[in-house]
mmCIF file with all atom_site columns, C-alpha atoms in Angstrom:
data_model
loop_
_atom_site.group_PDB
_atom_site.id
_atom_site.type_symbol
_atom_site.label_atom_id
_atom_site.label_alt_id
_atom_site.label_comp_id
_atom_site.label_asym_id
_atom_site.label_entity_id
_atom_site.label_seq_id
_atom_site.pdbx_PDB_ins_code
_atom_site.Cartn_x
_atom_site.Cartn_y
_atom_site.Cartn_z
_atom_site.occupancy
_atom_site.B_iso_or_equiv
_atom_site.pdbx_formal_charge
_atom_site.auth_seq_id
_atom_site.auth_comp_id
_atom_site.auth_asym_id
_atom_site.auth_atom_id
_atom_site.pdbx_PDB_model_num
ATOM 1   C CA . UNK A 1 1   ? 21.074 59.447  3.018   1.00 0.00 ? 1   UNK A CA 1
ATOM 2   C CA . UNK A 1 2   ? 24.356 62.247  3.444   1.00 0.00 ? 2   UNK A CA 1
ATOM 3   C CA . UNK A 1 3   ? 24.222 64.827  0.715   1.00 0.00 ? 3   UNK A CA 1
ATOM 4   C CA . UNK A 1 4   ? 27.010 66.828  2.799   1.00 0.00 ? 4   UNK A CA 1
ATOM 5   C CA . UNK A 1 5   ? 29.632 64.381  3.768   1.00 0.00 ? 5   UNK A CA 1
ATOM 6   C CA . UNK A 1 6   ? 32.587 66.615  2.289   1.00 0.00 ? 6   UNK A CA 1
ATOM 7   C CA . UNK A 1 7   ? 33.082 69.768  4.251   1.00 0.00 ? 7   UNK A CA 1
ATOM 8   C CA . UNK A 1 8   ? 35.002 71.245  0.758   1.00 0.00 ? 8   UNK A CA 1
ATOM 9   C CA . UNK A 1 9   ? 32.531 69.932  -1.474  1.00 0.00 ? 9   UNK A CA 1
ATOM 10  C CA . UNK A 1 10  ? 32.331 72.301  -4.843  1.00 0.00 ? 10  UNK A CA 1
ATOM 11  C CA . UNK A 1 11  ? 28.575 73.810  -4.458  1.00 0.00 ? 11  UNK A CA 1
ATOM 12  C CA . UNK A 1 12  ? 28.435 75.669  -7.563  1.00 0.00 ? 12  UNK A CA 1
ATOM 13  C CA . UNK A 1 13  ? 26.275 72.992  -9.214  1.00 0.00 ? 13  UNK A CA 1
ATOM 14  C CA . UNK A 1 14  ? 23.838 73.690  -6.980  1.00 0.00 ? 14  UNK A CA 1
ATOM 15  C CA . UNK A 1 15  ? 23.294 77.671  -8.535  1.00 0.00 ? 15  UNK A CA 1
ATOM 16  C CA . UNK A 1 16  ? 19.690 78.019  -9.427  1.00 0.00 ? 16  UNK A CA 1
ATOM 17  C CA . UNK A 1 17  ? 18.254 78.266  -12.965 1.00 0.00 ? 17  UNK A CA 1
ATOM 18  C CA . UNK A 1 18  ? 17.999 82.419  -12.270 1.00 0.00 ? 18  UNK A CA 1
ATOM 19  C CA . UNK A 1 19  ? 20.908 84.529  -10.980 1.00 0.00 ? 19  UNK A CA 1
ATOM 20  C CA . UNK A 1 20  ? 19.205 84.894  -7.647  1.00 0.00 ? 20  UNK A CA 1
ATOM 21  C CA . UNK A 1 21  ? 17.884 81.381  -6.331  1.00 0.00 ? 21  UNK A CA 1
ATOM 22  C CA . UNK A 1 22  ? 20.227 78.433  -5.471  1.00 0.00 ? 22  UNK A CA 1
ATOM 23  C CA . UNK A 1 23  ? 19.184 74.269  -4.690  1.00 0.00 ? 23  UNK A CA 1
ATOM 24  C CA . UNK A 1 24  ? 19.213 73.550  -1.388  1.00 0.00 ? 24  UNK A CA 1
ATOM 25  C CA . UNK A 1 25  ? 18.406 69.847  -2.021  1.00 0.00 ? 25  UNK A CA 1
ATOM 26  C CA . UNK A 1 26  ? 18.813 69.142  -5.713  1.00 0.00 ? 26  UNK A CA 1
ATOM 27  C CA . UNK A 1 27  ? 15.143 68.137  -6.890  1.00 0.00 ? 27  UNK A CA 1
ATOM 28  C CA . UNK A 1 28  ? 13.755 68.977  -3.941  1.00 0.00 ? 28  UNK A CA 1
ATOM 29  C CA . UNK A 1 29  ? 14.458 72.256  -2.221  1.00 0.00 ? 29  UNK A CA 1
ATOM 30  C CA . UNK A 1 30  ? 15.326 75.865  -4.053  1.00 0.00 ? 30  UNK A CA 1
ATOM 31  C CA . UNK A 1 31  ? 15.598 78.971  -2.095  1.00 0.00 ? 31  UNK A CA 1
ATOM 32  C CA . UNK A 1 32  ? 15.462 82.211  -3.617  1.00 0.00 ? 32  UNK A CA 1
ATOM 33  C CA . UNK A 1 33  ? 14.133 86.049  -4.201  1.00 0.00 ? 33  UNK A CA 1
ATOM 34  C CA . UNK A 1 34  ? 10.772 86.537  -4.685  1.00 0.00 ? 34  UNK A CA 1
ATOM 35  C CA . UNK A 1 35  ? 9.388  85.110  -7.777  1.00 0.00 ? 35  UNK A CA 1
ATOM 36  C CA . UNK A 1 36  ? 7.561  87.468  -9.743  1.00 0.00 ? 36  UNK A CA 1
ATOM 37  C CA . UNK A 1 37  ? 8.320  90.985  -11.813 1.00 0.00 ? 37  UNK A CA 1
ATOM 38  C CA . UNK A 1 38  ? 6.570  93.696  -12.777 1.00 0.00 ? 38  UNK A CA 1
ATOM 39  C CA . UNK A 1 39  ? 6.337  93.038  -16.583 1.00 0.00 ? 39  UNK A CA 1
ATOM 40  C CA . UNK A 1 40  ? 3.641  90.710  -17.826 1.00 0.00 ? 40  UNK A CA 1
ATOM 41  C CA . UNK A 1 41  ? 5.887  88.925  -20.141 1.00 0.00 ? 41  UNK A CA 1
ATOM 42  C CA . UNK A 1 42  ? 9.034  88.480  -18.039 1.00 0.00 ? 42  UNK A CA 1
ATOM 43  C CA . UNK A 1 43  ? 7.023  86.983  -15.293 1.00 0.00 ? 43  UNK A CA 1
ATOM 44  C CA . UNK A 1 44  ? 5.176  84.810  -16.609 1.00 0.00 ? 44  UNK A CA 1
ATOM 45  C CA . UNK A 1 45  ? 8.160  83.168  -18.458 1.00 0.00 ? 45  UNK A CA 1
ATOM 46  C CA . UNK A 1 46  ? 9.537  83.115  -14.578 1.00 0.00 ? 46  UNK A CA 1
ATOM 47  C CA . UNK A 1 47  ? 6.476  81.190  -13.441 1.00 0.00 ? 47  UNK A CA 1
ATOM 48  C CA . UNK A 1 48  ? 6.253  78.911  -16.079 1.00 0.00 ? 48  UNK A CA 1
ATOM 49  C CA . UNK A 1 49  ? 9.974  77.685  -15.755 1.00 0.00 ? 49  UNK A CA 1
ATOM 50  C CA . UNK A 1 50  ? 9.841  77.089  -12.581 1.00 0.00 ? 50  UNK A CA 1
ATOM 51  C CA . UNK A 1 51  ? 6.626  74.951  -12.694 1.00 0.00 ? 51  UNK A CA 1
ATOM 52  C CA . UNK A 1 52  ? 7.159  73.182  -16.411 1.00 0.00 ? 52  UNK A CA 1
ATOM 53  C CA . UNK A 1 53  ? 10.996 72.909  -16.674 1.00 0.00 ? 53  UNK A CA 1
ATOM 54  C CA . UNK A 1 54  ? 11.949 72.743  -12.724 1.00 0.00 ? 54  UNK A CA 1
ATOM 55  C CA . UNK A 1 55  ? 8.766  71.124  -11.380 1.00 0.00 ? 55  UNK A CA 1
ATOM 56  C CA . UNK A 1 56  ? 8.401  73.299  -8.863  1.00 0.00 ? 56  UNK A CA 1
ATOM 57  C CA . UNK A 1 57  ? 5.037  72.376  -7.027  1.00 0.00 ? 57  UNK A CA 1
ATOM 58  C CA . UNK A 1 58  ? 5.283  74.268  -3.962  1.00 0.00 ? 58  UNK A CA 1
ATOM 59  C CA . UNK A 1 59  ? 5.990  77.615  -3.431  1.00 0.00 ? 59  UNK A CA 1
ATOM 60  C CA . UNK A 1 60  ? 6.704  78.859  0.384   1.00 0.00 ? 60  UNK A CA 1
ATOM 61  C CA . UNK A 1 61  ? 6.207  82.897  1.055   1.00 0.00 ? 61  UNK A CA 1
ATOM 62  C CA . UNK A 1 62  ? 8.017  84.046  4.149   1.00 0.00 ? 62  UNK A CA 1
ATOM 63  C CA . UNK A 1 63  ? 6.855  87.772  3.601   1.00 0.00 ? 63  UNK A CA 1
ATOM 64  C CA . UNK A 1 64  ? 4.350  89.780  6.033   1.00 0.00 ? 64  UNK A CA 1
ATOM 65  C CA . UNK A 1 65  ? 4.625  92.336  3.334   1.00 0.00 ? 65  UNK A CA 1
ATOM 66  C CA . UNK A 1 66  ? 2.864  90.277  1.013   1.00 0.00 ? 66  UNK A CA 1
ATOM 67  C CA . UNK A 1 67  ? -1.214 90.518  0.303   1.00 0.00 ? 67  UNK A CA 1
ATOM 68  C CA . UNK A 1 68  ? -2.822 87.848  -1.717  1.00 0.00 ? 68  UNK A CA 1
ATOM 69  C CA . UNK A 1 69  ? -5.608 90.732  -2.187  1.00 0.00 ? 69  UNK A CA 1
ATOM 70  C CA . UNK A 1 70  ? -3.453 93.513  -3.651  1.00 0.00 ? 70  UNK A CA 1
ATOM 71  C CA . UNK A 1 71  ? -5.047 95.118  -6.053  1.00 0.00 ? 71  UNK A CA 1
ATOM 72  C CA . UNK A 1 72  ? -3.399 95.450  -9.669  1.00 0.00 ? 72  UNK A CA 1
ATOM 73  C CA . UNK A 1 73  ? -3.212 98.813  -9.479  1.00 0.00 ? 73  UNK A CA 1
ATOM 74  C CA . UNK A 1 74  ? -1.143 99.029  -6.208  1.00 0.00 ? 74  UNK A CA 1
ATOM 75  C CA . UNK A 1 75  ? 1.718  96.161  -7.111  1.00 0.00 ? 75  UNK A CA 1
ATOM 76  C CA . UNK A 1 76  ? 1.944  97.593  -10.811 1.00 0.00 ? 76  UNK A CA 1
ATOM 77  C CA . UNK A 1 77  ? 2.271  101.333 -8.736  1.00 0.00 ? 77  UNK A CA 1
ATOM 78  C CA . UNK A 1 78  ? 5.165  99.633  -6.397  1.00 0.00 ? 78  UNK A CA 1
ATOM 79  C CA . UNK A 1 79  ? 3.120  99.892  -3.374  1.00 0.00 ? 79  UNK A CA 1
ATOM 80  C CA . UNK A 1 80  ? 3.362  95.843  -2.741  1.00 0.00 ? 80  UNK A CA 1
ATOM 81  C CA . UNK A 1 81  ? 4.427  92.975  -4.554  1.00 0.00 ? 81  UNK A CA 1
ATOM 82  C CA . UNK A 1 82  ? 3.318  91.435  -7.286  1.00 0.00 ? 82  UNK A CA 1
ATOM 83  C CA . UNK A 1 83  ? 0.460  88.406  -5.834  1.00 0.00 ? 83  UNK A CA 1
ATOM 84  C CA . UNK A 1 84  ? 1.778  86.069  -8.452  1.00 0.00 ? 84  UNK A CA 1
ATOM 85  C CA . UNK A 1 85  ? -0.456 83.393  -6.717  1.00 0.00 ? 85  UNK A CA 1
ATOM 86  C CA . UNK A 1 86  ? -3.225 84.516  -9.357  1.00 0.00 ? 86  UNK A CA 1
ATOM 87  C CA . UNK A 1 87  ? -0.889 84.351  -12.082 1.00 0.00 ? 87  UNK A CA 1
ATOM 88  C CA . UNK A 1 88  ? 0.301  80.845  -11.457 1.00 0.00 ? 88  UNK A CA 1
ATOM 89  C CA . UNK A 1 89  ? -3.506 79.989  -11.420 1.00 0.00 ? 89  UNK A CA 1
ATOM 90  C CA . UNK A 1 90  ? -3.644 81.823  -14.419 1.00 0.00 ? 90  UNK A CA 1
ATOM 91  C CA . UNK A 1 91  ? -0.641 79.901  -16.186 1.00 0.00 ? 91  UNK A CA 1
ATOM 92  C CA . UNK A 1 92  ? -1.608 76.553  -14.990 1.00 0.00 ? 92  UNK A CA 1
ATOM 93  C CA . UNK A 1 93  ? -4.956 77.385  -17.318 1.00 0.00 ? 93  UNK A CA 1
ATOM 94  C CA . UNK A 1 94  ? -3.273 78.370  -19.984 1.00 0.00 ? 94  UNK A CA 1
ATOM 95  C CA . UNK A 1 95  ? -1.172 75.570  -20.100 1.00 0.00 ? 95  UNK A CA 1
ATOM 96  C CA . UNK A 1 96  ? -2.716 72.764  -18.608 1.00 0.00 ? 96  UNK A CA 1
ATOM 97  C CA . UNK A 1 97  ? -2.045 70.447  -21.649 1.00 0.00 ? 97  UNK A CA 1
ATOM 98  C CA . UNK A 1 98  ? 1.922  70.684  -20.620 1.00 0.00 ? 98  UNK A CA 1
ATOM 99  C CA . UNK A 1 99  ? 1.042  70.575  -16.721 1.00 0.00 ? 99  UNK A CA 1
ATOM 100 C CA . UNK A 1 100 ? -2.401 68.571  -16.880 1.00 0.00 ? 100 UNK A CA 1
ATOM 101 C CA . UNK A 1 101 ? -1.464 67.312  -13.606 1.00 0.00 ? 101 UNK A CA 1
ATOM 102 C CA . UNK A 1 102 ? -0.168 70.171  -12.078 1.00 0.00 ? 102 UNK A CA 1
ATOM 103 C CA . UNK A 1 103 ? -1.025 70.632  -8.267  1.00 0.00 ? 103 UNK A CA 1
ATOM 104 C CA . UNK A 1 104 ? 0.533  73.479  -7.089  1.00 0.00 ? 104 UNK A CA 1
ATOM 105 C CA . UNK A 1 105 ? 0.444  74.568  -3.411  1.00 0.00 ? 105 UNK A CA 1
ATOM 106 C CA . UNK A 1 106 ? 0.892  77.751  -1.710  1.00 0.00 ? 106 UNK A CA 1
ATOM 107 C CA . UNK A 1 107 ? 2.334  78.279  1.904   1.00 0.00 ? 107 UNK A CA 1
ATOM 108 C CA . UNK A 1 108 ? 2.610  81.790  3.708   1.00 0.00 ? 108 UNK A CA 1
ATOM 109 C CA . UNK A 1 109 ? 4.094  82.563  7.122   1.00 0.00 ? 109 UNK A CA 1
ATOM 110 C CA . UNK A 1 110 ? 4.422  85.784  7.856   1.00 0.00 ? 110 UNK A CA 1
ATOM 111 C CA . UNK A 1 111 ? 7.965  87.487  8.550   1.00 0.00 ? 111 UNK A CA 1
ATOM 112 C CA . UNK A 1 112 ? 8.812  90.802  8.757   1.00 0.00 ? 112 UNK A CA 1
ATOM 113 C CA . UNK A 1 113 ? 12.065 91.439  6.770   1.00 0.00 ? 113 UNK A CA 1
ATOM 114 C CA . UNK A 1 114 ? 15.369 91.117  8.708   1.00 0.00 ? 114 UNK A CA 1
ATOM 115 C CA . UNK A 1 115 ? 13.221 89.805  11.886  1.00 0.00 ? 115 UNK A CA 1
ATOM 116 C CA . UNK A 1 116 ? 11.931 86.643  13.036  1.00 0.00 ? 116 UNK A CA 1
ATOM 117 C CA . UNK A 1 117 ? 8.191  85.349  13.851  1.00 0.00 ? 117 UNK A CA 1
ATOM 118 C CA . UNK A 1 118 ? 7.633  83.015  16.870  1.00 0.00 ? 118 UNK A CA 1
ATOM 119 C CA . UNK A 1 119 ? 9.699  80.221  17.743  1.00 0.00 ? 119 UNK A CA 1
ATOM 120 C CA . UNK A 1 120 ? 6.779  77.790  17.880  1.00 0.00 ? 120 UNK A CA 1
ATOM 121 C CA . UNK A 1 121 ? 5.650  78.833  14.572  1.00 0.00 ? 121 UNK A CA 1
ATOM 122 C CA . UNK A 1 122 ? 8.625  78.700  12.799  1.00 0.00 ? 122 UNK A CA 1
ATOM 123 C CA . UNK A 1 123 ? 9.340  75.072  14.297  1.00 0.00 ? 123 UNK A CA 1
ATOM 124 C CA . UNK A 1 124 ? 6.197  73.584  13.101  1.00 0.00 ? 124 UNK A CA 1
ATOM 125 C CA . UNK A 1 125 ? 6.281  75.383  9.992   1.00 0.00 ? 125 UNK A CA 1
ATOM 126 C CA . UNK A 1 126 ? 9.950  73.866  9.237   1.00 0.00 ? 126 UNK A CA 1
ATOM 127 C CA . UNK A 1 127 ? 8.680  70.491  10.347  1.00 0.00 ? 127 UNK A CA 1
ATOM 128 C CA . UNK A 1 128 ? 5.658  70.807  7.816   1.00 0.00 ? 128 UNK A CA 1
ATOM 129 C CA . UNK A 1 129 ? 8.360  71.486  4.876   1.00 0.00 ? 129 UNK A CA 1
ATOM 130 C CA . UNK A 1 130 ? 10.096 68.498  5.817   1.00 0.00 ? 130 UNK A CA 1
ATOM 131 C CA . UNK A 1 131 ? 7.571  66.276  5.629   1.00 0.00 ? 131 UNK A CA 1
ATOM 132 C CA . UNK A 1 132 ? 6.326  67.567  2.669   1.00 0.00 ? 132 UNK A CA 1
ATOM 133 C CA . UNK A 1 133 ? 9.803  67.217  1.138   1.00 0.00 ? 133 UNK A CA 1
ATOM 134 C CA . UNK A 1 134 ? 9.786  63.698  1.869   1.00 0.00 ? 134 UNK A CA 1
ATOM 135 C CA . UNK A 1 135 ? 6.674  63.039  0.634   1.00 0.00 ? 135 UNK A CA 1
ATOM 136 C CA . UNK A 1 136 ? 8.376  64.302  -2.712  1.00 0.00 ? 136 UNK A CA 1
ATOM 137 C CA . UNK A 1 137 ? 7.038  67.803  -2.933  1.00 0.00 ? 137 UNK A CA 1
ATOM 138 C CA . UNK A 1 138 ? 9.434  70.185  -4.909  1.00 0.00 ? 138 UNK A CA 1
ATOM 139 C CA . UNK A 1 139 ? 9.297  73.480  -3.323  1.00 0.00 ? 139 UNK A CA 1
ATOM 140 C CA . UNK A 1 140 ? 10.696 77.037  -3.839  1.00 0.00 ? 140 UNK A CA 1
ATOM 141 C CA . UNK A 1 141 ? 11.447 78.848  -0.401  1.00 0.00 ? 141 UNK A CA 1
ATOM 142 C CA . UNK A 1 142 ? 11.447 82.928  -0.323  1.00 0.00 ? 142 UNK A CA 1
ATOM 143 C CA . UNK A 1 143 ? 11.534 85.747  0.910   1.00 0.00 ? 143 UNK A CA 1
ATOM 144 C CA . UNK A 1 144 ? 12.205 89.093  -0.615  1.00 0.00 ? 144 UNK A CA 1
ATOM 145 C CA . UNK A 1 145 ? 15.736 89.037  -1.508  1.00 0.00 ? 145 UNK A CA 1
ATOM 146 C CA . UNK A 1 146 ? 15.968 85.030  -0.579  1.00 0.00 ? 146 UNK A CA 1
ATOM 147 C CA . UNK A 1 147 ? 18.522 85.897  1.945   1.00 0.00 ? 147 UNK A CA 1
ATOM 148 C CA . UNK A 1 148 ? 17.472 86.662  5.409   1.00 0.00 ? 148 UNK A CA 1
ATOM 149 C CA . UNK A 1 149 ? 14.024 85.067  6.629   1.00 0.00 ? 149 UNK A CA 1
ATOM 150 C CA . UNK A 1 150 ? 14.412 82.295  3.646   1.00 0.00 ? 150 UNK A CA 1
ATOM 151 C CA . UNK A 1 151 ? 17.872 81.449  5.330   1.00 0.00 ? 151 UNK A CA 1
ATOM 152 C CA . UNK A 1 152 ? 16.809 80.873  8.473   1.00 0.00 ? 152 UNK A CA 1
ATOM 153 C CA . UNK A 1 153 ? 14.356 78.350  7.367   1.00 0.00 ? 153 UNK A CA 1
ATOM 154 C CA . UNK A 1 154 ? 16.515 76.633  5.140   1.00 0.00 ? 154 UNK A CA 1
ATOM 155 C CA . UNK A 1 155 ? 19.247 76.522  8.054   1.00 0.00 ? 155 UNK A CA 1
ATOM 156 C CA . UNK A 1 156 ? 16.772 74.759  10.506  1.00 0.00 ? 156 UNK A CA 1
ATOM 157 C CA . UNK A 1 157 ? 15.511 72.363  7.649   1.00 0.00 ? 157 UNK A CA 1
ATOM 158 C CA . UNK A 1 158 ? 19.021 71.211  7.127   1.00 0.00 ? 158 UNK A CA 1
ATOM 159 C CA . UNK A 1 159 ? 20.015 70.943  10.338  1.00 0.00 ? 159 UNK A CA 1
ATOM 160 C CA . UNK A 1 160 ? 16.993 68.886  11.117  1.00 0.00 ? 160 UNK A CA 1
ATOM 161 C CA . UNK A 1 161 ? 16.896 66.332  7.918   1.00 0.00 ? 161 UNK A CA 1
ATOM 162 C CA . UNK A 1 162 ? 20.617 65.614  8.379   1.00 0.00 ? 162 UNK A CA 1
ATOM 163 C CA . UNK A 1 163 ? 21.202 65.973  12.016  1.00 0.00 ? 163 UNK A CA 1
ATOM 164 C CA . UNK A 1 164 ? 23.677 68.647  11.339  1.00 0.00 ? 164 UNK A CA 1
ATOM 165 C CA . UNK A 1 165 ? 25.068 70.810  14.349  1.00 0.00 ? 165 UNK A CA 1
ATOM 166 C CA . UNK A 1 166 ? 24.417 74.171  14.343  1.00 0.00 ? 166 UNK A CA 1
ATOM 167 C CA . UNK A 1 167 ? 27.474 75.622  12.819  1.00 0.00 ? 167 UNK A CA 1
ATOM 168 C CA . UNK A 1 168 ? 27.491 73.559  10.201  1.00 0.00 ? 168 UNK A CA 1
ATOM 169 C CA . UNK A 1 169 ? 24.060 73.756  9.272   1.00 0.00 ? 169 UNK A CA 1
ATOM 170 C CA . UNK A 1 170 ? 24.683 77.682  9.202   1.00 0.00 ? 170 UNK A CA 1
ATOM 171 C CA . UNK A 1 171 ? 28.430 77.199  7.215   1.00 0.00 ? 171 UNK A CA 1
ATOM 172 C CA . UNK A 1 172 ? 26.103 75.087  4.237   1.00 0.00 ? 172 UNK A CA 1
ATOM 173 C CA . UNK A 1 173 ? 23.339 77.044  4.049   1.00 0.00 ? 173 UNK A CA 1
ATOM 174 C CA . UNK A 1 174 ? 25.695 80.259  3.478   1.00 0.00 ? 174 UNK A CA 1
ATOM 175 C CA . UNK A 1 175 ? 27.755 78.495  0.452   1.00 0.00 ? 175 UNK A CA 1
ATOM 176 C CA . UNK A 1 176 ? 25.012 76.989  -1.041  1.00 0.00 ? 176 UNK A CA 1
ATOM 177 C CA . UNK A 1 177 ? 23.394 80.687  -1.303  1.00 0.00 ? 177 UNK A CA 1
ATOM 178 C CA . UNK A 1 178 ? 26.851 81.884  -2.417  1.00 0.00 ? 178 UNK A CA 1
ATOM 179 C CA . UNK A 1 179 ? 26.464 79.477  -5.452  1.00 0.00 ? 179 UNK A CA 1
ATOM 180 C CA . UNK A 1 180 ? 24.427 81.878  -6.859  1.00 0.00 ? 180 UNK A CA 1
ATOM 181 C CA . UNK A 1 181 ? 25.389 83.570  -10.026 1.00 0.00 ? 181 UNK A CA 1
ATOM 182 C CA . UNK A 1 182 ? 24.608 87.139  -7.902  1.00 0.00 ? 182 UNK A CA 1
ATOM 183 C CA . UNK A 1 183 ? 24.543 86.464  -3.879  1.00 0.00 ? 183 UNK A CA 1
ATOM 184 C CA . UNK A 1 184 ? 24.856 90.232  -3.702  1.00 0.00 ? 184 UNK A CA 1
ATOM 185 C CA . UNK A 1 185 ? 27.318 89.661  -1.075  1.00 0.00 ? 185 UNK A CA 1
ATOM 186 C CA . UNK A 1 186 ? 24.635 88.962  1.630   1.00 0.00 ? 186 UNK A CA 1
ATOM 187 C CA . UNK A 1 187 ? 24.668 86.638  4.771   1.00 0.00 ? 187 UNK A CA 1
ATOM 188 C CA . UNK A 1 188 ? 22.167 84.316  4.889   1.00 0.00 ? 188 UNK A CA 1
ATOM 189 C CA . UNK A 1 189 ? 20.441 83.973  7.530   1.00 0.00 ? 189 UNK A CA 1
ATOM 190 C CA . UNK A 1 190 ? 21.631 88.095  7.878   1.00 0.00 ? 190 UNK A CA 1
ATOM 191 C CA . UNK A 1 191 ? 20.623 89.276  11.101  1.00 0.00 ? 191 UNK A CA 1
ATOM 192 C CA . UNK A 1 192 ? 21.816 88.245  14.535  1.00 0.00 ? 192 UNK A CA 1
ATOM 193 C CA . UNK A 1 193 ? 17.999 87.835  15.329  1.00 0.00 ? 193 UNK A CA 1
ATOM 194 C CA . UNK A 1 194 ? 17.688 85.301  12.643  1.00 0.00 ? 194 UNK A CA 1
ATOM 195 C CA . UNK A 1 195 ? 20.724 83.509  13.421  1.00 0.00 ? 195 UNK A CA 1
ATOM 196 C CA . UNK A 1 196 ? 19.677 83.560  17.314  1.00 0.00 ? 196 UNK A CA 1
ATOM 197 C CA . UNK A 1 197 ? 16.371 81.847  16.329  1.00 0.00 ? 197 UNK A CA 1
ATOM 198 C CA . UNK A 1 198 ? 18.231 78.820  14.510  1.00 0.00 ? 198 UNK A CA 1
ATOM 199 C CA . UNK A 1 199 ? 20.562 78.087  17.185  1.00 0.00 ? 199 UNK A CA 1
ATOM 200 C CA . UNK A 1 200 ? 17.480 77.819  19.671  1.00 0.00 ? 200 UNK A CA 1
ATOM 201 C CA . UNK A 1 201 ? 15.202 75.688  17.238  1.00 0.00 ? 201 UNK A CA 1
ATOM 202 C CA . UNK A 1 202 ? 18.296 73.397  16.710  1.00 0.00 ? 202 UNK A CA 1
ATOM 203 C CA . UNK A 1 203 ? 19.922 73.006  20.257  1.00 0.00 ? 203 UNK A CA 1
ATOM 204 C CA . UNK A 1 204 ? 16.690 73.579  22.010  1.00 0.00 ? 204 UNK A CA 1
ATOM 205 C CA . UNK A 1 205 ? 14.079 71.969  23.516  1.00 0.00 ? 205 UNK A CA 1
ATOM 206 C CA . UNK A 1 206 ? 11.313 71.079  20.921  1.00 0.00 ? 206 UNK A CA 1
ATOM 207 C CA . UNK A 1 207 ? 8.023  73.292  20.617  1.00 0.00 ? 207 UNK A CA 1
ATOM 208 C CA . UNK A 1 208 ? 4.701  71.879  20.617  1.00 0.00 ? 208 UNK A CA 1
ATOM 209 C CA . UNK A 1 209 ? 3.061  72.003  16.890  1.00 0.00 ? 209 UNK A CA 1
ATOM 210 C CA . UNK A 1 210 ? 1.544  74.956  16.174  1.00 0.00 ? 210 UNK A CA 1
ATOM 211 C CA . UNK A 1 211 ? 0.476  76.114  12.845  1.00 0.00 ? 211 UNK A CA 1
ATOM 212 C CA . UNK A 1 212 ? -1.605 79.097  13.725  1.00 0.00 ? 212 UNK A CA 1
ATOM 213 C CA . UNK A 1 213 ? -0.307 81.169  11.031  1.00 0.00 ? 213 UNK A CA 1
ATOM 214 C CA . UNK A 1 214 ? 0.129  78.903  8.292   1.00 0.00 ? 214 UNK A CA 1
ATOM 215 C CA . UNK A 1 215 ? -2.012 79.608  5.096   1.00 0.00 ? 215 UNK A CA 1
ATOM 216 C CA . UNK A 1 216 ? -2.115 76.992  2.618   1.00 0.00 ? 216 UNK A CA 1
ATOM 217 C CA . UNK A 1 217 ? -4.013 77.485  -0.816  1.00 0.00 ? 217 UNK A CA 1
ATOM 218 C CA . UNK A 1 218 ? -4.216 75.070  -3.790  1.00 0.00 ? 218 UNK A CA 1
ATOM 219 C CA . UNK A 1 219 ? -4.264 75.313  -7.229  1.00 0.00 ? 219 UNK A CA 1
ATOM 220 C CA . UNK A 1 220 ? -5.361 72.509  -9.583  1.00 0.00 ? 220 UNK A CA 1
ATOM 221 C CA . UNK A 1 221 ? -5.386 73.219  -13.270 1.00 0.00 ? 221 UNK A CA 1
ATOM 222 C CA . UNK A 1 222 ? -6.142 76.842  -12.474 1.00 0.00 ? 222 UNK A CA 1
ATOM 223 C CA . UNK A 1 223 ? -8.829 76.428  -9.961  1.00 0.00 ? 223 UNK A CA 1
ATOM 224 C CA . UNK A 1 224 ? -8.773 77.147  -6.083  1.00 0.00 ? 224 UNK A CA 1
ATOM 225 C CA . UNK A 1 225 ? -9.143 73.981  -4.247  1.00 0.00 ? 225 UNK A CA 1
ATOM 226 C CA . UNK A 1 226 ? -8.772 73.293  -0.298  1.00 0.00 ? 226 UNK A CA 1
#
């Protein structure tokens, strides 16, 4: 399958359902900003839309600053990102009749803002994500703004899935990012070290699979499973 055979293809249709996200592969991979809000109503409506209406069943977090155990006091005070994984479980329980077979996965690869983590970790992580896409999962990949860390992973995935050269993978990632209603004039990936990692992983030798920092939680009908 070649989704990207035309270099000057109009990608406006890849804009996501919010101003801060975009499709990478329609119906399979979406990239964007942190999928949570301080306001409870807006937060729940966003997550419900992503799961029920869009079909997202896998959330991929690339943020080292996210603490799944952050207290409500901490995130409401703006001292930590809202741990939306708890909200997903609550929403699944509340809307069970609308999503009776919902099986939501959370994947977490902690990366510091503007930086990268070990090549071996990103290498195996991207391969795992590609396997999930090929198995029919629909994922939302995010960091805080959905620009740098997210763009790094997206570029590696595109390069591998469609045998793209490094320049084509990076250009495609940027153009998909810029299809957003509000792309914020950001580069994606954002920093030289992030773009350098894309080069290494797409051009260099493959690393031995390693998933040491990959954390997975599964929510089924509002319950946490293994």
